[in-house]
Coordinates of C-alpha atoms in Angstrom, one line a residue:
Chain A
X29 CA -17.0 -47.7 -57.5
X30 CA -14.5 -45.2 -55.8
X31 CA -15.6 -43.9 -52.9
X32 CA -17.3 -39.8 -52.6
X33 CA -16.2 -37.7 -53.4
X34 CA -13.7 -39.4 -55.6
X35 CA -16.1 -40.9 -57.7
X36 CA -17.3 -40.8 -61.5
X37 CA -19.6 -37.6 -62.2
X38 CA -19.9 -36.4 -65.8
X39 CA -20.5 -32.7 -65.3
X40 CA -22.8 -33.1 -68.4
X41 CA -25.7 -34.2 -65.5
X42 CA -25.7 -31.2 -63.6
X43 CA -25.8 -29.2 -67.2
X44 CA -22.5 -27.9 -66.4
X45 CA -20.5 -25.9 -69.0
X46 CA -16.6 -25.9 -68.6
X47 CA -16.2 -25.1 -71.8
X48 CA -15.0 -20.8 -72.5
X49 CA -12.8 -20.7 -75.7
X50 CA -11.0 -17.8 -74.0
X51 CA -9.2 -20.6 -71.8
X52 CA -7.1 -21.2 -74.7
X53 CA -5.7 -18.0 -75.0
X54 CA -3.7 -19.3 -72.0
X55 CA -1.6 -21.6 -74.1
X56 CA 1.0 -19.3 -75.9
X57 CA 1.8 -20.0 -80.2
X58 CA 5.5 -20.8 -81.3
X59 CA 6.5 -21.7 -85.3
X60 CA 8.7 -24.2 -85.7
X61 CA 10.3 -23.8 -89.0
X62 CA 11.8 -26.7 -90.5
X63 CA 13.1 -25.6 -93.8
X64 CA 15.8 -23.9 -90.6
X65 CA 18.7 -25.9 -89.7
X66 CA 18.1 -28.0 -86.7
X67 CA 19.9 -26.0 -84.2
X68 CA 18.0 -23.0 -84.7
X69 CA 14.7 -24.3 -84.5
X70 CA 14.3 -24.1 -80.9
X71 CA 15.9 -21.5 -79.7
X72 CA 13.0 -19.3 -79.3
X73 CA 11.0 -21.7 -77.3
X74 CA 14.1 -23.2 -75.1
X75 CA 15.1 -19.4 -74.1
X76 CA 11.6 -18.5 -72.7
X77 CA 11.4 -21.8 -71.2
X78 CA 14.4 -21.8 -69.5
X79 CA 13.8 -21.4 -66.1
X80 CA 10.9 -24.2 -66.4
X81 CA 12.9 -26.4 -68.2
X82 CA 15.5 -26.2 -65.2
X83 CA 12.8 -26.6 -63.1
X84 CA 11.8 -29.8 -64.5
X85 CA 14.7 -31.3 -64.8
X86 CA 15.6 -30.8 -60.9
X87 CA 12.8 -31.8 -59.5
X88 CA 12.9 -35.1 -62.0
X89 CA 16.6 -35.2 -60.3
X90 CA 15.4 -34.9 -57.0
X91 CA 12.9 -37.4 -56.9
X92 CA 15.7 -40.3 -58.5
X93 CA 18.8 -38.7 -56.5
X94 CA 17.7 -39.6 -52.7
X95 CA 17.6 -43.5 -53.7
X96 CA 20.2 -43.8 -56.2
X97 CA 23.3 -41.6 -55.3
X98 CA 24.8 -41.9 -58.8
X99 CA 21.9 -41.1 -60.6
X100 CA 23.5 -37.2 -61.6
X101 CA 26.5 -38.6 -63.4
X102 CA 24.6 -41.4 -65.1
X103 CA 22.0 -39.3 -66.7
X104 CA 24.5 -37.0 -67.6
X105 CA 27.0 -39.5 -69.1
X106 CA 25.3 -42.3 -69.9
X107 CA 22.3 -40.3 -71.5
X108 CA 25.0 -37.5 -73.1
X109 CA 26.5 -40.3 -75.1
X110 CA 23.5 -41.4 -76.2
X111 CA 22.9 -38.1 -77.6
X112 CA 25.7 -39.1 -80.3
X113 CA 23.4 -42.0 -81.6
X114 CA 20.3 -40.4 -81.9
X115 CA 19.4 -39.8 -85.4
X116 CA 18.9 -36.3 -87.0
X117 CA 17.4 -33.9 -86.7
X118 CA 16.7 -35.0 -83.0
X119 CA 20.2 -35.0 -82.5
X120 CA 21.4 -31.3 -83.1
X121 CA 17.9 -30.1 -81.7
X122 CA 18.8 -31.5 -78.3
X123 CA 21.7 -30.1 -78.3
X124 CA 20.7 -26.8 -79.6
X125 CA 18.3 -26.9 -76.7
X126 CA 21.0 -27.8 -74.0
X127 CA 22.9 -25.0 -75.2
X128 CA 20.1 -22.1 -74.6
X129 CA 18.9 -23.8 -71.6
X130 CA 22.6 -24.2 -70.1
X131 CA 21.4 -27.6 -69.2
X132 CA 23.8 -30.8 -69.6
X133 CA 22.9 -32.1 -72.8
X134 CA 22.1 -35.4 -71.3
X135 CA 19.2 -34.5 -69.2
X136 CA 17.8 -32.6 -72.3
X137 CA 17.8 -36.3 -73.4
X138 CA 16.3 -37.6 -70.8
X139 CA 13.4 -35.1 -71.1
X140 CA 13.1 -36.4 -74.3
X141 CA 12.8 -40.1 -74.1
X142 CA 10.7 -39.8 -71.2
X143 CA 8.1 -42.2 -72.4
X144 CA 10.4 -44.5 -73.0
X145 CA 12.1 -44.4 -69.8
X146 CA 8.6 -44.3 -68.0
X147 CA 6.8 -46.8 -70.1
X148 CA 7.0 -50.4 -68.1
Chain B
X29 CA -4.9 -40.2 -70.9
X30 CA -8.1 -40.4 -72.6
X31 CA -8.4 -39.8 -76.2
X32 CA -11.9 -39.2 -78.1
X33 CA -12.8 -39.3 -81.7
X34 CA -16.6 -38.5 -82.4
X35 CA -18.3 -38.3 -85.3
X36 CA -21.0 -35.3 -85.0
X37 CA -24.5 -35.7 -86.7
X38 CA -23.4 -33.8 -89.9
X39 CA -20.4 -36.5 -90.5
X40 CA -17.7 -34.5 -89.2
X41 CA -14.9 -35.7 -87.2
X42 CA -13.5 -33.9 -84.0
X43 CA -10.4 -35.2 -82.2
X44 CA -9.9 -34.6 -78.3
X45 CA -7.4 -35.6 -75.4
X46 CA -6.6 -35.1 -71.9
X47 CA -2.8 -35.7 -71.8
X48 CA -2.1 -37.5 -68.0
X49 CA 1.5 -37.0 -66.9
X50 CA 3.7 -37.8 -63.8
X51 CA 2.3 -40.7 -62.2
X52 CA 4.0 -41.7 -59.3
X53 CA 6.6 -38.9 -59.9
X54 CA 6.4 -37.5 -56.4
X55 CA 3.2 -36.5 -54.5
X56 CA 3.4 -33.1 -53.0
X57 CA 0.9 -33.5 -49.8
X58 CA 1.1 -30.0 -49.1
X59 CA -0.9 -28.8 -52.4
X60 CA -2.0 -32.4 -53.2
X61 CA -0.6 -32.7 -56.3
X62 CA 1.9 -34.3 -58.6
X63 CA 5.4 -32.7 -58.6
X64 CA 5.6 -33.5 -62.3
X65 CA 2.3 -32.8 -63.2
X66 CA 2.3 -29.0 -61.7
X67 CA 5.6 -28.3 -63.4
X68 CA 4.6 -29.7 -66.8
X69 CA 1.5 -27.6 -66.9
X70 CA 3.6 -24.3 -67.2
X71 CA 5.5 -25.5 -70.2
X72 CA 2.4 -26.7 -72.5
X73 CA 2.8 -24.4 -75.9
X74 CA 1.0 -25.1 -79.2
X75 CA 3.3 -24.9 -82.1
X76 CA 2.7 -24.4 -86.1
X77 CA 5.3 -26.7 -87.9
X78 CA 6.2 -24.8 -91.3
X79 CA 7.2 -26.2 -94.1
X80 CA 8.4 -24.3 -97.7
X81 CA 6.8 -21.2 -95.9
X82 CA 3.3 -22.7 -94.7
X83 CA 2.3 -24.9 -91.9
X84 CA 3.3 -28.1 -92.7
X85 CA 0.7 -29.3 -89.4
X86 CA 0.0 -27.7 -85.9
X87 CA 0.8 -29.8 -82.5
X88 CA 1.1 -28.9 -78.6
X89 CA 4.4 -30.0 -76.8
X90 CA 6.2 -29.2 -73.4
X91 CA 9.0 -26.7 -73.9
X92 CA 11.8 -28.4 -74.5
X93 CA 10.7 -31.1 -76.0
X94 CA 10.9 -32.1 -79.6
X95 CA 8.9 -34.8 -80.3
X96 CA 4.9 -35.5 -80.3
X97 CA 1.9 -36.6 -78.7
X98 CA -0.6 -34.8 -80.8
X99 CA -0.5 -33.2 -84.0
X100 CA -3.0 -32.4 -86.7
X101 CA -2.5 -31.9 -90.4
X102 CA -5.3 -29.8 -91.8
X103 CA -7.7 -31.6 -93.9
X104 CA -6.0 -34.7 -93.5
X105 CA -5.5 -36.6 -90.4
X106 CA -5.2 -36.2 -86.6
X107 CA -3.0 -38.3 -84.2
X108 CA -3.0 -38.2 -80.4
X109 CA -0.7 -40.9 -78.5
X110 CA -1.6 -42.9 -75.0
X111 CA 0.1 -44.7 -72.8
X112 CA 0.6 -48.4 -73.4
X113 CA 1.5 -50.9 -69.8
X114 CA 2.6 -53.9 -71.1
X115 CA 4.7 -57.2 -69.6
X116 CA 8.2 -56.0 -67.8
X117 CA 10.1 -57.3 -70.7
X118 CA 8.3 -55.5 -73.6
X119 CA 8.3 -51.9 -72.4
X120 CA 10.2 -49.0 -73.5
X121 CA 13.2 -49.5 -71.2
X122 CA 13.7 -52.6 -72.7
X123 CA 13.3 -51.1 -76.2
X124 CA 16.1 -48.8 -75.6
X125 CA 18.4 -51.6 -73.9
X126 CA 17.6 -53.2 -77.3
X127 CA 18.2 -50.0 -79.2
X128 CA 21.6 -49.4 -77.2
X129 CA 22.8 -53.1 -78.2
X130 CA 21.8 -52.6 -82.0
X131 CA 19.2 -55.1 -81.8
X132 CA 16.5 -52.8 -82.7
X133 CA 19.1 -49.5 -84.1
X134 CA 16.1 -48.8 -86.8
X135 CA 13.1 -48.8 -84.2
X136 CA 11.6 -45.3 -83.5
X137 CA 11.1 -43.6 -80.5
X138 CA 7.6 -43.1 -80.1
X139 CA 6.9 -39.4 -80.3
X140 CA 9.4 -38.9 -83.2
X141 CA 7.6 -41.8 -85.1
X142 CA 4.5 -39.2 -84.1
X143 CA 6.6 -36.3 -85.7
X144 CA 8.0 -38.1 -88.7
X145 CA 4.4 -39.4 -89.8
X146 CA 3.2 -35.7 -89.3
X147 CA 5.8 -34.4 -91.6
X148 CA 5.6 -37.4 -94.2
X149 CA 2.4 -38.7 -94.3
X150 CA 0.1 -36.6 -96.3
X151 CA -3.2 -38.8 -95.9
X152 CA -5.1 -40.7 -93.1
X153 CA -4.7 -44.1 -95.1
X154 CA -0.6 -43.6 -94.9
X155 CA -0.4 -42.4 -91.7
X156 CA -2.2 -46.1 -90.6
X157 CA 0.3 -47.7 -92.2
X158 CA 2.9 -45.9 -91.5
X159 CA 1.9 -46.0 -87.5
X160 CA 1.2 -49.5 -87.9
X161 CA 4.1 -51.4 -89.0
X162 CA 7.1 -48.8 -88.5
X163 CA 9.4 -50.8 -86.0
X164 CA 9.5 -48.9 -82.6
X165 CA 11.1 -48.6 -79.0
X166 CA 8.0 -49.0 -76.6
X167 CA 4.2 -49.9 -77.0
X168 CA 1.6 -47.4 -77.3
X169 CA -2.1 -46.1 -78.7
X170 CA -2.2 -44.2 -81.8
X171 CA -5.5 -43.0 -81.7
X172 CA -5.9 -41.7 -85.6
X173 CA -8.8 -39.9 -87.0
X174 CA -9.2 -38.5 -90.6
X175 CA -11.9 -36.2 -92.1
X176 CA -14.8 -38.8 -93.1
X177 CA -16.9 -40.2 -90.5
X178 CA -15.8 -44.1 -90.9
X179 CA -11.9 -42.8 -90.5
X180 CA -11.3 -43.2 -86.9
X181 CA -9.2 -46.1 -85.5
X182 CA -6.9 -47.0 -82.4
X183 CA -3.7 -49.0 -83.5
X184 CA -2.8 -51.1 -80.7
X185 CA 1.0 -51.1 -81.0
X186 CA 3.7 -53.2 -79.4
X187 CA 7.9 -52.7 -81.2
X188 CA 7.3 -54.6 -84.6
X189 CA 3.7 -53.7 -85.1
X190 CA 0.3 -53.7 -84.2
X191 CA -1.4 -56.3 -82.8
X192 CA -4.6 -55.1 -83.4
X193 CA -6.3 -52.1 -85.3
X194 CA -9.6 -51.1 -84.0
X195 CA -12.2 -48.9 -86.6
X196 CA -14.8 -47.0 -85.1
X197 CA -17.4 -48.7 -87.0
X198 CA -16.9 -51.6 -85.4
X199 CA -17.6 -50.3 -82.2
X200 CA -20.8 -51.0 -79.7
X201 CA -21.3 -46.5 -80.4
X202 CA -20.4 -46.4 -83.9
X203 CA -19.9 -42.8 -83.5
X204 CA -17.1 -41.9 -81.2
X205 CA -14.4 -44.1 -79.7
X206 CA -12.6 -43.2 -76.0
X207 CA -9.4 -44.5 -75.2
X208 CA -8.2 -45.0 -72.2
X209 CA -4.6 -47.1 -71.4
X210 CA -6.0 -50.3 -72.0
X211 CA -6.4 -52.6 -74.9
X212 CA -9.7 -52.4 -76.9
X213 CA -10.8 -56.1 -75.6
X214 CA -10.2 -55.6 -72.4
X215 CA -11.8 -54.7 -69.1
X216 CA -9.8 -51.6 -67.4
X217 CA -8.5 -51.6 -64.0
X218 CA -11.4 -51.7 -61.6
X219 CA -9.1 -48.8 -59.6
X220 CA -8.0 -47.5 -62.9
X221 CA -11.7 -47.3 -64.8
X222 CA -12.1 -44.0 -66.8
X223 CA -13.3 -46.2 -70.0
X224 CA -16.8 -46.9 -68.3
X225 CA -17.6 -43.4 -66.9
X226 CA -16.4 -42.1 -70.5
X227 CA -18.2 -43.4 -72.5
X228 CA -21.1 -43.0 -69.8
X229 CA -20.8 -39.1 -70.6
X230 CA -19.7 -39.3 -74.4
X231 CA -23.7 -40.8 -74.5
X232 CA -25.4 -38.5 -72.3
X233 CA -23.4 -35.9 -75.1
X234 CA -25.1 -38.0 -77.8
X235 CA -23.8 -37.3 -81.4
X236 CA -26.3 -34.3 -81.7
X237 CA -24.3 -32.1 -79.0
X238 CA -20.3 -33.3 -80.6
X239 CA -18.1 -30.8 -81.0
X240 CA -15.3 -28.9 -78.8
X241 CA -17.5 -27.9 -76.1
X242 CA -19.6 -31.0 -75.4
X243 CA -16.4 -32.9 -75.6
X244 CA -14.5 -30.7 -73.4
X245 CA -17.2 -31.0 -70.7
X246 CA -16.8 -34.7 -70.9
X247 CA -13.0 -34.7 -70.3
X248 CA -13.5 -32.5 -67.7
X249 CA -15.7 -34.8 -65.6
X250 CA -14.1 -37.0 -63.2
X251 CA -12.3 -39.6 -63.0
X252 CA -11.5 -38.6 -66.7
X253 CA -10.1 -35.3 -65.1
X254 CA -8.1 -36.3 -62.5
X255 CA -4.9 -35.1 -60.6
X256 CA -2.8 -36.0 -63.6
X257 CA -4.3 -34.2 -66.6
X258 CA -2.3 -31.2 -67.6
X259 CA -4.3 -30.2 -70.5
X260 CA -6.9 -30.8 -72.7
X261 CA -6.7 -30.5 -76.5
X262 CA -9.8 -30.1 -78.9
X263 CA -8.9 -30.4 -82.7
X264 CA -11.6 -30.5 -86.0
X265 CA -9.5 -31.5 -88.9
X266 CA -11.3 -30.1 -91.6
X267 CA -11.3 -26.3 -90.2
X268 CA -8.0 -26.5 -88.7
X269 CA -9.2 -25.4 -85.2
X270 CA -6.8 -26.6 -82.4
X271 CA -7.2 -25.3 -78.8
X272 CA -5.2 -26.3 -75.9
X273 CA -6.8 -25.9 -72.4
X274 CA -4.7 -26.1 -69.6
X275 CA -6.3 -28.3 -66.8
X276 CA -6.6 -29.5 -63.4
X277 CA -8.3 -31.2 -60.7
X278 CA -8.2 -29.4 -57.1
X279 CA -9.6 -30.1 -54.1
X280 CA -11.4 -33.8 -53.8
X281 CA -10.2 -36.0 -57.0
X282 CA -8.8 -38.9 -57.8
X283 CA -5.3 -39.0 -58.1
X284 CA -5.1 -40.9 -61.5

């Protein structure tokens, strides 16, 4: 067992309710519309997103940069090529959301095979 | 992550999952959090996916991102994704090396296989066999529900195809199943247990009490909830009703 107060508790004991559909209202409602061509799908999302999206992607940069110096050009090369062999729609999406965000196209990528990247 | 199917009472199916996110990816000691995990939890946004001017299926993503960990397709089926930890040499970085070489240039990548079988799969039946032997880039657990109460099933994946499919009704509780990031046969992580604890709560719930906010009080008890969950999604395939909850755990919790 972990040790208090770190330990298991399912709140159902104390007859705790969490639950208030209101909560959800938090979570904002995009269409994705994919009779669109690939490049506009996006947009929308990508442009209010911006400044979290950047925010992502440097703090994912600064948490690889300190021990591996080259780690900026790689992700930017090595993953912006890649983009060029990922198979559509995936392909012109990224890109589309590189271009709103004003982010290198390869760290879009990098975002997006995160679980791959991550999953050892 | 943990995933839940249960079946209520009545037969009907609900679908939920905290979605864990960042381990490892930088502790901030001032707040006590995950670096990651705080910055993904401003970008969660459901989406409806429209197809010939109706939603094709609904799904919640991060900004920015175009693949998918959970979707839904009204009346038909639900799919949420989990993490999968397998031997150095059979992970996702691998996959792509492989990918990269043209060893594996038809494998998926595992949240667009998640997409494609959203927008191509129009039953629960193809969307287990399509999530079952489509080639892909890095292990994981579909967890797959449907709309009758014996249609719930994890698929155990590894790149060619699953090594195992586990249905619901062949579980100790044939009414619900909790996934966690561990096979189906075997014992978690004594450091890493949020199988034992979860299904502890899912049968203090009991089937009489299923639905989104019995199952949202379960994956918000700890160690289920912990300091990686970012949100918790509650789905019931037959209505259509998908609500994300943004979570977290402050104060005194387990970081994973």
């Amino acid at each position: 067992d972990l040790p208090a107060p770190y330990s298991d508790h399912c709140i159902l004991d104390d007859g705790t309710n969490l639950y208030d559909p209101k909560n959800a209202d938090a979570v904002p409602w995009y269409n994705v519309d994919l009779d669109k061509p690939p490049k506009e799908r996006w947009v929308q999302i990508a442009t209010d997103y911006k400044d979290h999206i950047h925010e992502l992607i440097e703090t994912l940069k600064g948490l690889i940069l300190p021990s591996h110096p080259d780690a900026l050009s790689l992700i930017d090369d090595f993953f912006g090529e890649m983009n060029l062999k990922i198979a559509q729609p995936y392909q012109d999406e990224i890109a589309s959301i590189a271009e709103a965000t004003d982010i290198p196209v390869g760290e879009i990528v990098m975002y997006n095979i995160f679980y791959e990247i991550f999953t050892v | 992550c943990t995933s839940v199917i249960a079946v209520d009472d009545r037969g009907k199916v609900w679908h939920a999952r905290n979605l864990d996110f960042g381990l490892f990816l930088g502790w901030d000691p001032k707040v006590h959090d995950w670096m990651i995990s705080a910055v993904l939890r401003k970008m969660v946004v459901n989406i409806n996916w429209y197809r010939d001017g109706k939603i094709l299926y609904k799904s919640n993503n991060f900004a920015g991102f175009v693949g998918i960990y959970n979707g839904m397709k009204q009346g038909e089926f639900t799919v949420t994704a989990n993490e999968r930890f397998v031997e150095k040499d059979q992970g996702g970085r691998t996959g792509i090396m492989k990918w990269l070489s043209g060893e594996m240039a038809d494998a998926k990548w595992m949240t667009w296989l998640t997409r494609e079988t959203m927008e191509n799969c129009n039953s629960y039946e193809e969307a287990k066999e399509h999530l079952s032997n489509t080639e892909m880039l890095s292990p994981v657990y579909y967890i797959l529900s449907g709309t009758k109460p014996d249609q719930a099933c994890i698929i155990t994946r590894s790149w060619e195809k699953a090594d195992s499919v586990t249905e619901i009704t062949s579980r100790k509780d044939p009414w619900f199943i909790l996934q966690t990031n561990y096979d189906p046969d075997v014992e978690p992580l004594y450091l890493d247990d949020r199988q034992t604890p979860g299904d502890n709560c899912m049968r203090k719930l009991g089937r009489r009490n299923v639905g989104f906010q019995g199952i949202y009080n379960v994956l918000s008890s700890r160690t289920n909830l912990n300091k990686l969950t970012t949100y918790t999604v509650l789905i019931q395939t037959d209505t259509g009703a998908f609500e994300t909850h943004l979570q977290s755990c402050p104060g005194d919790c387990w970081p994973f």
